[in-house]
XYZ file of C-alpha atoms in Angstrom:
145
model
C 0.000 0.000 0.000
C 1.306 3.413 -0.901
C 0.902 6.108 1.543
C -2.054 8.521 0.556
C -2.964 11.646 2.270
C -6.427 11.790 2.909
C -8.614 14.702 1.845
C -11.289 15.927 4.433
C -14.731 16.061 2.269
C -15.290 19.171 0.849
C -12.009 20.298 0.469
C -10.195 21.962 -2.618
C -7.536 19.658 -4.622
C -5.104 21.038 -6.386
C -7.039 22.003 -10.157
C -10.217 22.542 -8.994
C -12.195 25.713 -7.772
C -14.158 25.848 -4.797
C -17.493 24.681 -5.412
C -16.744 22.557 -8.345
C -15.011 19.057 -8.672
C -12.101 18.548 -10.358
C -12.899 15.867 -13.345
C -10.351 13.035 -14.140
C -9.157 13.908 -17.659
C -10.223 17.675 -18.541
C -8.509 20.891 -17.930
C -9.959 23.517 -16.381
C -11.762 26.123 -18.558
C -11.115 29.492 -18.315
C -13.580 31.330 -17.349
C -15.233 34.502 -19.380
C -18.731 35.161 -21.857
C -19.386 32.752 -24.353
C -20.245 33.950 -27.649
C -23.701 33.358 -27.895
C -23.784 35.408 -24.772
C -21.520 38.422 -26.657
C -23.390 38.379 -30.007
C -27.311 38.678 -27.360
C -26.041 41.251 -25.469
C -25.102 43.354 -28.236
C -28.421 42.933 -29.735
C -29.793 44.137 -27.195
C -27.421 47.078 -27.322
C -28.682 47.576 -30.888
C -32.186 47.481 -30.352
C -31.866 50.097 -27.648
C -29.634 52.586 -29.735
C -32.676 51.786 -32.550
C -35.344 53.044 -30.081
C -33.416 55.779 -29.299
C -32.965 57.208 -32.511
C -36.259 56.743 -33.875
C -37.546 58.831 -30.874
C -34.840 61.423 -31.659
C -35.633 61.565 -35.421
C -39.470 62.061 -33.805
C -38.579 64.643 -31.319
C -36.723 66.422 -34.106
C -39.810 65.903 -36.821
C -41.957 67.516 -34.151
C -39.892 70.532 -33.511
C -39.494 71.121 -37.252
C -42.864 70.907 -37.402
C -43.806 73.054 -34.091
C -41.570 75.906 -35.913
C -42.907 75.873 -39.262
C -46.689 75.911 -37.680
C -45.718 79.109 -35.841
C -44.323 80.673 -38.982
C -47.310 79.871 -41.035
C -49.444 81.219 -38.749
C -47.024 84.407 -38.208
C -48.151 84.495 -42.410
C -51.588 83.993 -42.455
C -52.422 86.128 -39.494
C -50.724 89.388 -41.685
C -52.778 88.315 -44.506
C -56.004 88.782 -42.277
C -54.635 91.545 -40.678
C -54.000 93.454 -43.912
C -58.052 91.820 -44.873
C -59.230 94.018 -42.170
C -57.521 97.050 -41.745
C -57.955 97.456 -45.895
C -60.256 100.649 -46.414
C -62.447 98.807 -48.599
C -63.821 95.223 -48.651
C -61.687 92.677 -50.309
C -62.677 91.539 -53.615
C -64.246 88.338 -54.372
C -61.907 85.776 -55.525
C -58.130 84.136 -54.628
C -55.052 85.611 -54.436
C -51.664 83.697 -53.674
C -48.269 85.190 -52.908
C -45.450 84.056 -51.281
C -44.350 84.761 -47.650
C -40.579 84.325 -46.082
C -40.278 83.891 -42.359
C -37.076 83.525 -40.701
C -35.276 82.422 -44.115
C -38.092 79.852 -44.863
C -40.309 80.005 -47.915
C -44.222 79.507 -47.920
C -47.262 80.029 -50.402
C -50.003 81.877 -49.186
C -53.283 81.479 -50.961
C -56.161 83.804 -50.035
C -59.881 83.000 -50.882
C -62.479 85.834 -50.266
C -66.183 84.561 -50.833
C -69.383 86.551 -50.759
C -71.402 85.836 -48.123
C -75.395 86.025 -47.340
C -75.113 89.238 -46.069
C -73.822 91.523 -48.518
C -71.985 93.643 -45.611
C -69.481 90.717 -44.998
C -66.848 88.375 -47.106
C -65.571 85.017 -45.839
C -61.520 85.259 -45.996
C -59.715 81.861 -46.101
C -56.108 81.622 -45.835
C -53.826 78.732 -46.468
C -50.473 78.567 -45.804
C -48.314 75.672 -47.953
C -44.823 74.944 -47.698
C -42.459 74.978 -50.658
C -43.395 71.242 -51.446
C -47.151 72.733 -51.475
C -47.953 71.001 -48.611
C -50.436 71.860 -46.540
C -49.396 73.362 -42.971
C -52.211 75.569 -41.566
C -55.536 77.543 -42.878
C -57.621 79.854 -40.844
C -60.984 81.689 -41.478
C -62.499 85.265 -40.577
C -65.092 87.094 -41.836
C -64.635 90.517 -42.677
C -67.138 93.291 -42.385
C -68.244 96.473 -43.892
C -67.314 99.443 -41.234
């Protein structure tokens, strides 16, 4: 019989961690992320840095918007301003022009119909953008003084 030193249960041999038993045969891995764990977490990663731009891109859409509705406005509001300080009535009919607020481009159109009352004319304006979109349109009715 060769002598042996006995190892009290539950104690650590020399190649194997605490908790873990050493296995006849197979080295010890080293330990770190697999690659299936790499390649989830950065798609995860990927799908938050999406999110987040979308909602930037949005934020930004709605600010572009948010200024070119208070610009169009600023342009249709001196059209009906200019509708009801005139000395006369406007006449019946449409008128566009073309307004430039802070550097940016829009089409006015102006629509003046008759109404029931001959001491009064509807005034429409819409307000476009250079792509002749549409961005806002108001109403007033103007009256004979």
């Amino acid at each position: 019989m060769s002598p042996r030193t006995a190892v009290p249960k539950g104690a650590c041999t020399s190649g194997e961690a605490e908790g873990t038993p050493a296995l006849p045969g197979r080295q010890r891995r080293a330990r770190g992320f697999t690659l299936i764990e790499v390649l989830v977490a950065l798609a995860i990663v990927a799908i938050a840095l999406a999110a987040g731009t979308q909602a930037t891109n949005a934020l930004t859409r709605n600010a572009q918007r948010q200024s070119d509705l208070v610009l169009a406005q600023l342009c249709a509001e001196n059209e009906m301003v200019k509708a009801r300080l005139a000395p006369q009535m406007p006449a019946v009919g449409d008128a566009g022009l073309t307004c430039v607020q802070a550097n940016t481009i829009f089409n006015v159109t102006v629509s003046t119909t008759p109404t029931l009352n001959p001491n009064f004319r509807r005034v429409d304006v819409q307000v476009r953008d250079e792509a002749q979109w549409p961005i806002l349109r108001l109403s007033t009715v103007v009256g004979r003084y």
